[in-house]
């Protein structure tokens, strides 16, 4: 292999190769970091919510008029909604998980003063909530109709809840807390955890404590609430219009609005993440394309400039494959210089992003994967020009001045 | 060692056919020094390219070292060019980005010699052409005559049996041309067969045998170029040939 002369020759025409190597370095840094971010966003979007999102329909009931009473309306509404064929379970809920709006709460694992408080999302729900959300009970029990309270004011303390394992563990960092544990509200009132959920996502998908969720069996004295209607698999779209009709038929002193599928709600909450992933994917594609075109361009230029030299090499004994290899090796050296510099740059960019945007540290395996990808891009880019070069006739040696 | 029988070469483009060689027959024996002359466009370079297997011919037979070359594949031709033939070009054809050492090294690398063997051959060949002190110079740092001597060193380093030169002095002033010619004469007397295309009547006259090519035909003559044949023949033969 003729690394020596190729290297020495390229030192005499270094501007093009150096610019190319820099472009490759930059490309590596951008695509590796971008792909890493894309991967994180995709992981975020596709992480399990704990709920049967794909089969759920949600709808808001908005009462008006003096004599509308939500607390009276809810039991009737639930009974009518449950009666719709294809409906698996229904609960009332003050808000819809993953929607971006909800109520937060603060609990502590101990009644002592100064005990650390942990934030979570709370949902005021009905007896069949576990089924209606399709969440999995890890231990303890679900609510019954007797558990559900209809308080006349906001101040009535909560006595029993179901919460996620994540929330329970956050309240008891030493671990091992089980159903039956007692937690404390802001005023120090004890609350019994009667059931523990595997996983359930709360309101705000960008929030770190998304998995801190608590269900409270209660219908609040307000005008508006949501219904979470879980359909049997495949029945959701058929059930959907009937949900609206049923609610209007049950009680006409209200507006029924925001009839949406839960997956639509989830998707719109993740729109920013998806948008980011798409934008970055476009940037990565463009970068790869521009660099690929650059590699092709530089290699074609190198070939065009050296037509006579190639003919001469052929005349003095180079086989076609020797010419092919010459350009492959030359290109490989440029790409390799680029990816070596690029690897350092990639890690530097990641450090900077970790420091400035609190991004996660790059998984180091992404760097060699990116290097491989660019090597491959280099090979693909140079293949055409190198083949053209290898097809140059040795007769060129005597036919060009 | 070189035997061409009834070689013809036709260049075809969309609109024209050029008969660069027609019924071209020539024998060159081992150890000969043959000067090929003829007017511009008469087919000298075409002949040399075919002799050196740089291009195919349209019909006829060509034997090099008693081997019929028309059936050889591209790689086999490359190998023969590399091992048996040395080329010298009018415009030197040195690789501008490589120094003298690396230029002479080019064919040796394709030959697959070891580093030590290549170095030995390069040093020997460069010494033969008298440029040992310029080993690390780039072509652009050398005069035309020196560049052509580097090209000769490149052609000789592989110890070919057969040297093909297309107007080797065409780009040199007469003093430099003389030096290059002297070098070729030395090489020939050491046993290498040489076929040299030239415009220069004086130089052709120094070769033991002259071949004239006229409009794709060959006129074999050992007479001095200043004989009446040379000055009269072109017109006659051009008529015959066209
Ligand atoms: N590649 C080519 N395509 C078409 N015609 C060519 C080509 N090469 C040479 N010719 C023609 O063939 C003839 C012989 O050319 P050449 O062998 O180069 O002549 P010389 O070397 O004697 O000047 C000329 O008419 C030339 O124009
Ligand atoms: Mg010519």
XYZ file of C-alpha atoms and ligand atoms in Angstrom:
671
model
C 0.000 0.000 0.000
C 1.342 3.386 -0.903
C 0.388 5.452 2.138
C 3.720 7.272 2.092
C 3.605 8.819 -1.377
C -0.141 9.475 -1.179
C 0.384 11.300 2.075
C 3.383 13.245 0.777
C 1.533 14.148 -2.418
C -1.519 15.358 -0.528
C 0.669 17.574 1.644
C 1.397 19.567 -1.515
C -2.270 20.239 -2.202
C -3.545 20.478 1.274
C -6.246 23.142 1.159
C -8.970 20.945 -0.304
C -8.241 17.930 1.869
C -7.930 20.048 5.009
C -11.249 21.765 4.367
C -12.806 18.377 3.675
C -11.383 16.900 6.868
C -12.732 19.871 8.823
C -16.136 19.413 7.238
C -16.079 15.748 8.143
C -15.054 16.599 11.708
C -17.899 19.069 11.982
C -20.319 16.607 10.453
C -19.317 13.937 12.927
C -19.766 16.300 15.871
C -23.161 17.470 14.657
C -24.609 14.155 13.593
C -23.430 12.181 16.601
C -24.809 14.708 19.045
C -27.970 15.210 17.034
C -28.620 11.508 16.681
C -28.054 11.112 20.403
C -30.611 13.827 21.110
C -33.030 12.309 18.604
C -32.655 8.951 20.304
C -33.355 10.533 23.674
C -36.441 12.285 22.354
C -37.735 9.105 20.800
C -37.120 7.260 24.057
C -39.005 9.985 25.866
C -41.934 9.922 23.456
C -42.214 6.161 23.479
C -41.602 5.478 27.174
C -44.451 3.540 28.768
C -47.086 5.779 30.310
C -48.516 2.960 32.403
C -51.950 3.698 30.881
C -53.929 2.122 28.084
C -53.582 5.368 26.116
C -54.560 3.893 22.766
C -58.019 2.801 23.902
C -59.026 5.814 25.943
C -61.416 8.615 24.994
C -61.555 11.733 27.139
C -64.240 14.398 27.286
C -64.951 17.454 29.347
C -68.278 18.279 30.947
C -68.825 21.949 31.654
C -71.922 22.694 33.685
C -73.851 25.956 33.576
C -76.920 27.347 35.314
C -77.818 27.679 38.981
C -79.055 24.188 39.506
C -76.284 22.228 37.788
C -74.582 20.059 40.365
C -71.588 18.114 39.226
C -71.533 15.885 42.280
C -75.097 14.792 41.473
C -74.429 14.454 37.773
C -71.304 12.295 38.032
C -72.881 9.021 39.301
C -75.571 9.238 36.601
C -73.045 10.062 33.901
C -70.832 7.162 34.923
C -73.744 4.725 34.865
C -74.831 5.875 31.384
C -71.299 5.861 29.953
C -70.591 2.393 31.308
C -73.707 1.185 29.567
C -72.377 2.104 26.107
C -71.519 -1.147 24.325
C -67.772 -1.516 23.884
C -66.911 0.524 26.972
C -64.629 -1.278 29.396
C -64.446 1.171 32.286
C -65.126 4.815 33.048
C -64.015 7.244 35.696
C -64.550 10.890 36.346
C -61.323 12.811 36.688
C -60.535 16.410 37.461
C -57.905 16.415 34.711
C -56.500 14.250 31.953
C -53.001 12.791 32.430
C -50.401 13.753 29.766
C -52.513 16.786 28.814
C -50.231 19.441 30.208
C -52.754 20.650 32.752
C -53.436 19.224 36.171
C -53.158 19.777 39.881
C -49.973 19.341 41.754
C -49.562 18.335 45.339
C -46.859 18.020 47.941
C -46.529 15.133 50.335
C -44.015 14.066 52.922
C -43.029 10.654 54.191
C -43.084 11.776 57.795
C -45.082 14.155 59.982
C -41.979 15.692 61.496
C -41.382 19.366 60.902
C -38.966 19.936 58.063
C -39.518 16.503 56.545
C -38.689 16.802 52.848
C -41.694 17.322 50.643
C -42.069 15.640 47.276
C -44.096 17.008 44.400
C -46.539 14.922 42.444
C -49.629 15.179 40.284
C -52.971 14.345 41.853
C -56.113 13.205 40.123
C -59.551 13.314 41.728
C -61.110 10.190 40.325
C -63.884 7.685 40.821
C -64.214 4.094 41.968
C -63.223 2.454 38.690
C -60.198 4.677 38.018
C -57.586 1.905 37.965
C -59.518 0.096 35.243
C -60.453 3.236 33.364
C -56.842 4.396 33.049
C -55.756 0.842 32.442
C -53.001 1.197 35.023
C -51.541 -1.811 36.764
C -51.932 -2.216 40.500
C -48.691 -3.537 41.913
C -49.996 -4.111 45.434
C -52.833 -3.069 47.716
C -56.325 -2.516 46.368
C -58.287 -0.386 43.953
C -61.010 2.026 45.047
C -64.588 0.945 45.714
C -67.744 3.025 45.405
C -67.720 3.490 49.202
C -64.307 5.134 49.044
C -65.495 7.936 46.816
C -66.137 11.205 48.655
C -68.247 14.155 47.565
C -66.879 16.957 49.813
C -68.748 20.243 50.049
C -65.582 22.300 50.150
C -61.967 22.178 49.084
C -60.563 22.018 52.608
C -61.648 18.511 53.525
C -58.474 16.464 54.132
C -57.778 13.450 52.013
C -57.741 10.148 53.873
C -56.784 7.474 51.365
C -55.005 7.395 47.998
C -53.486 5.142 45.399
C -50.027 6.224 44.215
C -47.289 5.149 41.872
C -44.293 3.149 43.028
C -42.107 6.043 41.881
C -43.924 8.510 44.116
C -43.898 6.135 47.078
C -40.182 5.489 46.702
C -39.539 9.204 46.393
C -41.383 9.723 49.677
C -39.500 6.878 51.319
C -36.045 7.042 49.759
C -34.750 4.234 51.935
C -37.090 2.021 49.891
C -39.311 -0.873 50.793
C -42.473 1.164 51.393
C -45.632 -0.832 50.646
C -49.358 -0.398 50.362
C -50.615 0.562 53.800
C -47.918 3.171 54.281
C -48.904 6.500 55.747
C -47.903 9.754 54.080
C -48.652 13.311 55.157
C -50.240 16.229 53.377
C -49.054 19.843 53.573
C -50.906 20.401 56.827
C -49.507 17.232 58.359
C -52.727 15.194 58.037
C -52.049 11.479 57.641
C -53.070 9.846 54.341
C -53.168 6.077 53.874
C -51.752 4.604 50.672
C -54.196 1.810 49.965
C -52.775 0.785 46.580
C -49.522 1.088 44.672
C -49.361 1.416 40.879
C -46.563 0.085 38.728
C -46.326 3.163 36.574
C -48.555 6.063 35.667
C -47.612 9.320 34.021
C -48.945 12.619 35.335
C -49.740 15.877 33.669
C -46.552 17.456 32.377
C -44.456 15.357 30.014
C -41.440 17.624 30.319
C -41.384 17.377 34.087
C -38.753 15.245 35.838
C -41.266 13.952 38.364
C -43.742 12.877 35.718
C -44.076 9.491 37.369
C -45.039 10.903 40.766
C -48.790 10.429 40.545
C -51.502 10.044 43.127
C -55.163 9.080 42.648
C -57.715 10.444 45.097
C -61.276 8.988 45.235
C -63.231 12.184 45.221
C -65.559 14.374 43.164
C -64.820 18.021 43.841
C -67.497 20.710 44.300
C -66.833 22.406 40.960
C -68.670 22.862 37.650
C -66.389 21.025 35.323
C -64.618 17.708 35.104
C -63.455 15.098 32.641
C -64.505 11.577 31.934
C -61.932 8.937 31.092
C -63.675 6.308 28.976
C -61.657 3.175 28.240
C -62.979 1.171 25.333
C -62.407 -2.441 24.547
C -59.526 -2.895 22.104
C -60.602 -1.723 18.645
C -63.822 -0.082 19.876
C -62.507 3.353 20.694
C -63.488 5.161 17.509
C -66.948 3.632 17.517
C -67.487 4.520 21.160
C -66.228 8.076 20.797
C -69.298 9.832 19.291
C -71.609 7.948 21.633
C -69.763 9.336 24.633
C -70.727 12.847 23.656
C -74.326 11.971 22.811
C -74.770 10.054 26.045
C -73.534 12.920 28.196
C -75.770 15.433 26.434
C -78.746 13.125 26.795
C -78.086 12.512 30.489
C -77.898 16.146 31.465
C -78.420 19.117 29.139
C -77.430 21.816 31.573
C -73.870 21.622 30.427
C -71.516 21.906 27.522
C -69.752 18.759 26.425
C -66.443 19.623 24.859
C -62.905 18.541 24.162
C -63.916 15.102 22.977
C -60.519 13.678 22.142
C -58.660 10.434 22.110
C -56.024 10.080 24.738
C -53.388 9.266 22.111
C -54.114 12.575 20.382
C -53.592 14.360 23.685
C -50.359 12.513 24.312
C -49.121 13.253 20.803
C -49.814 16.947 21.083
C -48.008 17.103 24.415
C -44.976 15.529 22.805
C -45.186 17.773 19.757
C -42.176 19.811 20.845
C -40.076 16.719 21.340
C -41.193 15.268 18.053
C -40.568 18.581 16.295
C -37.085 18.725 17.752
C -36.396 15.178 16.627
C -37.658 15.953 13.129
C -35.652 19.171 12.846
C -32.520 17.398 14.021
C -33.164 14.508 11.644
C -33.405 17.012 8.789
C -30.181 18.678 9.938
C -28.451 15.297 10.104
C -29.692 14.328 6.638
C -28.641 17.650 5.154
C -25.257 17.476 6.802
C -24.698 13.937 5.552
C -25.848 14.936 2.080
C -23.695 18.049 1.893
C -20.664 16.187 3.182
C -21.343 13.277 0.846
C -21.593 15.669 -2.092
C -18.429 17.371 -0.852
C -16.571 14.085 -0.793
C -17.771 13.239 -4.284
C -16.818 16.723 -5.459
C -13.350 16.703 -3.973
C -12.653 13.215 -5.270
C -13.944 14.088 -8.752
C -11.802 17.189 -8.741
C -8.772 15.176 -7.678
C -9.431 12.708 -10.483
C -9.995 15.379 -13.123
C -6.843 17.176 -12.105
C -4.778 14.027 -12.367
C -6.012 12.489 -15.595
C -2.565 12.603 -17.145
C -0.947 11.278 -14.005
C -3.426 8.408 -13.884
C -2.722 7.560 -17.512
C 0.988 7.640 -16.754
C 0.568 5.370 -13.747
C -1.415 2.968 -15.899
C 1.266 3.147 -18.590
C 4.025 2.238 -16.159
C 2.129 -0.721 -14.763
C -0.754 0.252 -12.480
C -3.738 -2.064 -12.793
C -7.237 -0.622 -12.647
C -7.535 -1.768 -9.060
C -4.340 0.065 -8.157
C -5.869 3.313 -9.384
C -9.116 2.543 -7.600
C -7.209 1.877 -4.424
C -5.146 5.010 -4.754
C -8.218 7.217 -4.565
C -9.843 5.077 -1.897
C -6.751 5.334 0.280
C -6.398 9.041 -0.306
C -10.022 9.591 0.608
C -9.742 7.290 3.597
C -6.825 9.303 4.917
C -8.829 12.519 4.651
C -11.868 10.942 6.267
C -9.764 9.446 9.011
C -8.095 12.750 9.781
C -11.594 14.249 9.853
C -13.119 11.685 12.162
C -10.157 11.795 14.518
C -10.517 15.517 14.915
C -14.289 15.054 14.851
C -14.278 12.613 17.745
C -12.619 15.190 19.955
C -14.991 17.858 18.695
C -18.005 15.606 19.267
C -17.122 15.079 22.900
C -16.333 18.761 23.358
C -19.713 19.743 21.898
C -21.413 17.266 24.186
C -19.580 18.603 27.257
C -20.643 22.077 26.319
C -24.266 21.018 25.836
C -24.256 19.099 29.096
C -22.961 22.204 30.833
C -25.234 24.736 29.114
C -28.471 22.873 28.439
C -28.387 20.160 31.093
C -28.374 17.537 28.402
C -27.414 13.995 29.205
C -23.833 12.909 28.722
C -23.281 11.217 25.378
C -23.232 7.448 25.336
C -19.603 6.892 24.247
C -20.588 4.160 21.788
C -22.167 6.809 19.584
C -18.718 8.123 18.627
C -17.353 4.927 17.021
C -20.739 4.381 15.398
C -20.529 7.856 13.865
C -16.940 7.249 12.774
C -18.006 4.049 11.031
C -20.885 5.852 9.354
C -18.586 8.566 8.006
C -16.006 6.057 6.844
C -18.778 4.379 4.962
C -19.976 7.709 3.581
C -16.420 8.423 2.454
C -16.178 5.083 0.700
C -19.523 5.589 -1.006
C -18.589 9.125 -2.002
C -15.246 8.211 -3.503
C -16.459 5.022 -5.185
C -17.838 6.742 -8.302
C -14.923 9.089 -8.982
C -12.417 6.329 -8.197
C -14.125 4.014 -10.673
C -14.013 6.738 -13.275
C -10.333 7.195 -12.548
C -9.665 3.498 -12.925
C -11.359 3.560 -16.318
C -8.978 6.206 -17.679
C -7.034 4.757 -20.582
C -3.277 4.391 -20.314
C -3.130 5.925 -23.787
C -3.823 9.257 -22.085
C -0.161 9.243 -21.099
C 0.939 9.967 -24.659
C -2.139 11.856 -25.784
C -2.107 14.736 -23.309
C 0.362 17.530 -23.191
C 11.199 -9.331 -30.008
C 8.482 -7.038 -31.417
C 6.497 -8.287 -34.375
C 3.576 -6.457 -35.946
C 1.738 -7.888 -38.901
C -0.867 -5.973 -40.896
C -1.884 -3.888 -37.938
C -4.608 -1.358 -38.560
C -6.040 1.150 -36.168
C -9.229 3.053 -36.794
C -10.434 5.820 -34.499
C -14.157 6.222 -34.732
C -16.104 9.212 -33.587
C -19.740 9.912 -34.392
C -18.881 11.679 -37.597
C -15.442 10.538 -38.715
C -13.314 7.469 -39.023
C -9.589 8.072 -38.853
C -7.330 5.353 -40.162
C -4.330 6.075 -37.986
C -2.507 2.911 -39.049
C -3.163 0.752 -42.073
C -1.547 -2.527 -42.864
C 1.318 -1.660 -40.600
C 4.007 -4.340 -40.350
C 7.272 -4.091 -38.442
C 9.817 -6.334 -36.757
C 12.224 -5.145 -34.130
C 14.928 -7.504 -32.934
C 16.313 -7.777 -29.452
C 18.958 -5.103 -28.800
C 18.019 -2.831 -31.704
C 17.789 0.932 -31.514
C 15.080 2.048 -33.917
C 14.206 5.651 -34.649
C 10.680 6.215 -35.967
C 10.164 9.355 -37.958
C 7.393 10.789 -40.033
C 5.258 13.906 -40.312
C 2.895 14.981 -37.643
C -0.311 12.982 -37.683
C 1.202 10.105 -39.586
C 0.528 7.586 -36.815
C 3.815 7.400 -34.900
C 2.272 7.783 -31.480
C -0.485 5.374 -32.392
C 2.140 2.815 -33.315
C 4.022 3.394 -30.083
C 0.837 3.114 -28.012
C -0.015 -0.174 -29.632
C 3.539 -1.416 -29.226
C 3.387 -0.498 -25.544
C -0.083 -1.974 -25.150
C -1.476 1.385 -24.100
C -4.288 0.905 -26.575
C -5.907 -1.795 -28.675
C -5.608 -2.167 -32.418
C -8.430 -2.813 -34.837
C -6.972 -5.751 -36.768
C -3.727 -7.581 -37.409
C -1.441 -9.442 -35.077
C 1.103 -8.236 -32.592
C 3.585 -10.492 -30.861
C 5.791 -9.263 -28.084
C 8.433 -11.753 -27.008
C 6.661 -14.292 -29.207
C 3.484 -13.846 -27.187
C 0.317 -12.810 -28.997
C -0.907 -9.861 -26.952
C -4.357 -9.422 -28.414
C -5.882 -11.992 -26.071
C -4.367 -10.575 -22.925
C -6.584 -9.086 -20.268
C -6.127 -5.637 -18.814
C -4.237 -6.789 -15.726
C -1.886 -8.938 -17.780
C -1.133 -5.979 -20.041
C -0.443 -3.834 -17.013
C 1.974 -6.455 -15.744
C 3.829 -6.637 -19.057
C 4.050 -2.851 -19.246
C 5.355 -2.856 -15.713
C 7.944 -5.592 -16.138
C 9.086 -5.553 -19.756
C 8.499 -2.044 -21.033
C 9.839 1.318 -20.043
C 8.084 4.454 -21.310
C 9.558 7.851 -21.991
C 7.166 10.632 -22.928
C 7.576 13.896 -24.732
C 6.296 15.891 -21.783
C 8.137 13.746 -19.231
C 4.931 12.803 -17.377
C 6.470 13.046 -13.950
C 4.021 13.268 -11.084
C 4.310 16.898 -10.013
C 3.543 16.228 -6.340
C 6.229 13.587 -5.913
C 9.956 14.154 -5.606
C 12.537 12.406 -7.783
C 12.807 9.418 -5.478
C 9.049 8.862 -5.270
C 8.606 9.356 -9.018
C 11.142 6.682 -9.852
C 9.496 4.535 -7.196
C 6.068 4.562 -8.910
C 6.467 1.536 -11.232
C 8.508 -0.334 -8.645
C 5.654 -0.230 -6.165
C 3.306 -1.721 -8.745
C 5.944 -4.394 -9.237
C 5.653 -5.383 -5.565
C 9.353 -5.126 -4.705
C 10.369 -4.822 -1.062
C 11.308 -1.412 0.291
C 15.001 -2.244 0.331
C 14.944 -3.552 -3.241
C 13.107 -0.473 -4.443
C 15.543 1.833 -2.719
C 18.496 0.037 -4.282
C 17.001 0.241 -7.749
C 15.973 3.877 -7.387
C 19.411 4.928 -6.224
C 21.050 2.995 -9.031
C 18.770 4.396 -11.726
C 18.996 7.967 -10.491
C 22.755 7.677 -10.323
C 22.836 6.383 -13.890
C 21.080 9.543 -15.088
C 23.341 11.665 -12.916
C 20.773 13.154 -10.560
C 21.716 11.623 -7.215
C 22.084 15.072 -5.691
C 18.501 15.941 -6.697
C 16.843 12.931 -5.108
C 14.466 15.028 -2.935
C 13.712 17.660 -5.554
C 10.278 18.105 -7.035
C 9.922 18.075 -10.829
C 9.171 21.796 -10.775
C 12.596 22.363 -9.260
C 14.351 20.674 -12.173
C 15.157 21.737 -15.747
C 13.436 20.019 -18.649
C 16.498 17.927 -19.399
C 16.757 16.869 -15.798
C 13.079 15.991 -15.710
C 13.452 13.822 -18.776
C 16.389 12.090 -17.134
C 14.251 11.393 -14.094
C 11.673 9.918 -16.459
C 14.389 7.765 -18.000
C 15.455 6.640 -14.533
C 11.830 5.752 -13.852
C 11.693 3.765 -17.080
C 14.976 1.986 -16.327
C 14.562 1.222 -12.627
C 12.449 -1.822 -13.391
C 15.155 -3.134 -15.776
C 12.839 -3.406 -18.804
C 13.952 -5.196 -21.941
C 12.226 -2.696 -24.130
C 12.202 1.082 -24.029
C 9.553 3.098 -25.895
C 10.159 6.806 -26.275
C 7.691 9.221 -27.881
C 9.594 12.338 -28.933
C 11.773 12.205 -25.814
C 13.630 15.326 -26.862
C 10.681 17.187 -28.311
C 10.432 19.555 -25.363
C 14.176 20.060 -24.908
C 16.706 22.435 -26.356
C 19.360 20.841 -28.538
C 22.019 20.639 -25.866
C 19.705 18.883 -23.446
C 18.393 16.709 -26.269
C 21.897 15.660 -27.008
C 22.467 14.596 -23.407
C 19.269 12.567 -23.375
C 20.168 10.930 -26.681
C 23.604 10.016 -25.360
C 21.965 8.446 -22.351
C 19.663 6.393 -24.560
C 22.611 5.234 -26.621
C 24.368 4.056 -23.466
C 21.267 2.229 -22.373
C 20.957 0.564 -25.736
C 24.547 -0.530 -25.752
C 23.928 -2.133 -22.378
C 21.375 -4.354 -24.134
C 17.999 -2.651 -23.888
C 15.944 -2.551 -27.079
C 14.820 0.981 -27.865
C 12.128 2.325 -30.175
C 12.183 6.096 -30.312
C 9.785 8.362 -32.153
C 11.368 11.639 -33.101
C 10.985 14.705 -35.229
C 14.621 15.482 -35.089
C 16.440 14.293 -38.206
C 19.864 14.583 -36.595
C 18.880 12.417 -33.683
C 17.167 9.885 -35.919
C 20.366 9.762 -37.928
C 22.255 8.642 -34.856
C 20.082 5.553 -34.541
C 21.301 2.433 -36.352
C 17.918 1.886 -37.950
C 15.225 4.266 -39.089
C 11.600 3.577 -39.768
C 9.445 6.095 -41.483
C 5.751 6.227 -40.955
C 3.689 8.031 -43.547
C -0.022 8.313 -43.302
C -0.286 5.137 -41.341
C 2.020 3.146 -43.530
C 5.482 2.063 -42.634
C 8.572 2.661 -44.659
C 11.442 0.747 -43.210
C 14.777 2.282 -43.990
C 18.193 2.180 -42.478
C 19.358 5.035 -44.598
C 20.283 8.348 -43.151
C 17.400 10.725 -42.872
C 18.987 13.222 -45.228
C 18.793 10.761 -48.116
C 16.595 11.733 -51.073
C 14.050 9.045 -50.144
C 13.078 10.797 -47.018
C 12.447 14.132 -48.690
C 10.583 12.694 -51.647
C 8.737 9.819 -50.172
C 6.114 11.659 -48.117
C 4.338 13.139 -51.117
C 4.331 9.877 -53.001
C 3.271 7.786 -50.102
C 0.664 10.226 -48.981
C -0.999 9.795 -52.344
C -0.806 6.048 -52.061
C -2.088 6.087 -48.549
C -5.107 8.323 -48.931
N -7.990 9.318 -29.811
C -8.089 9.627 -31.087
N -9.289 9.778 -31.677
C -9.377 10.091 -32.970
N -8.341 10.278 -33.752
C -7.099 10.149 -33.251
C -6.912 9.820 -31.869
N -5.589 9.761 -31.634
C -4.972 10.035 -32.820
N -5.890 10.265 -33.745
C -5.601 10.549 -35.150
O -4.818 9.488 -35.644
C -3.854 10.008 -36.547
C -2.469 9.596 -36.079
O -2.158 10.261 -34.874
P -0.797 10.084 -34.072
O -0.483 8.642 -33.998
O -0.892 10.815 -32.839
O 0.219 10.804 -35.050
P 1.693 11.287 -34.760
O 2.117 10.813 -33.432
O 2.483 10.688 -35.877
O 1.672 12.778 -34.877
C -4.035 11.497 -36.584
O -4.821 11.830 -37.707
C -4.778 11.795 -35.307
O -5.591 12.935 -35.468
Mg 2.801 11.886 -31.750
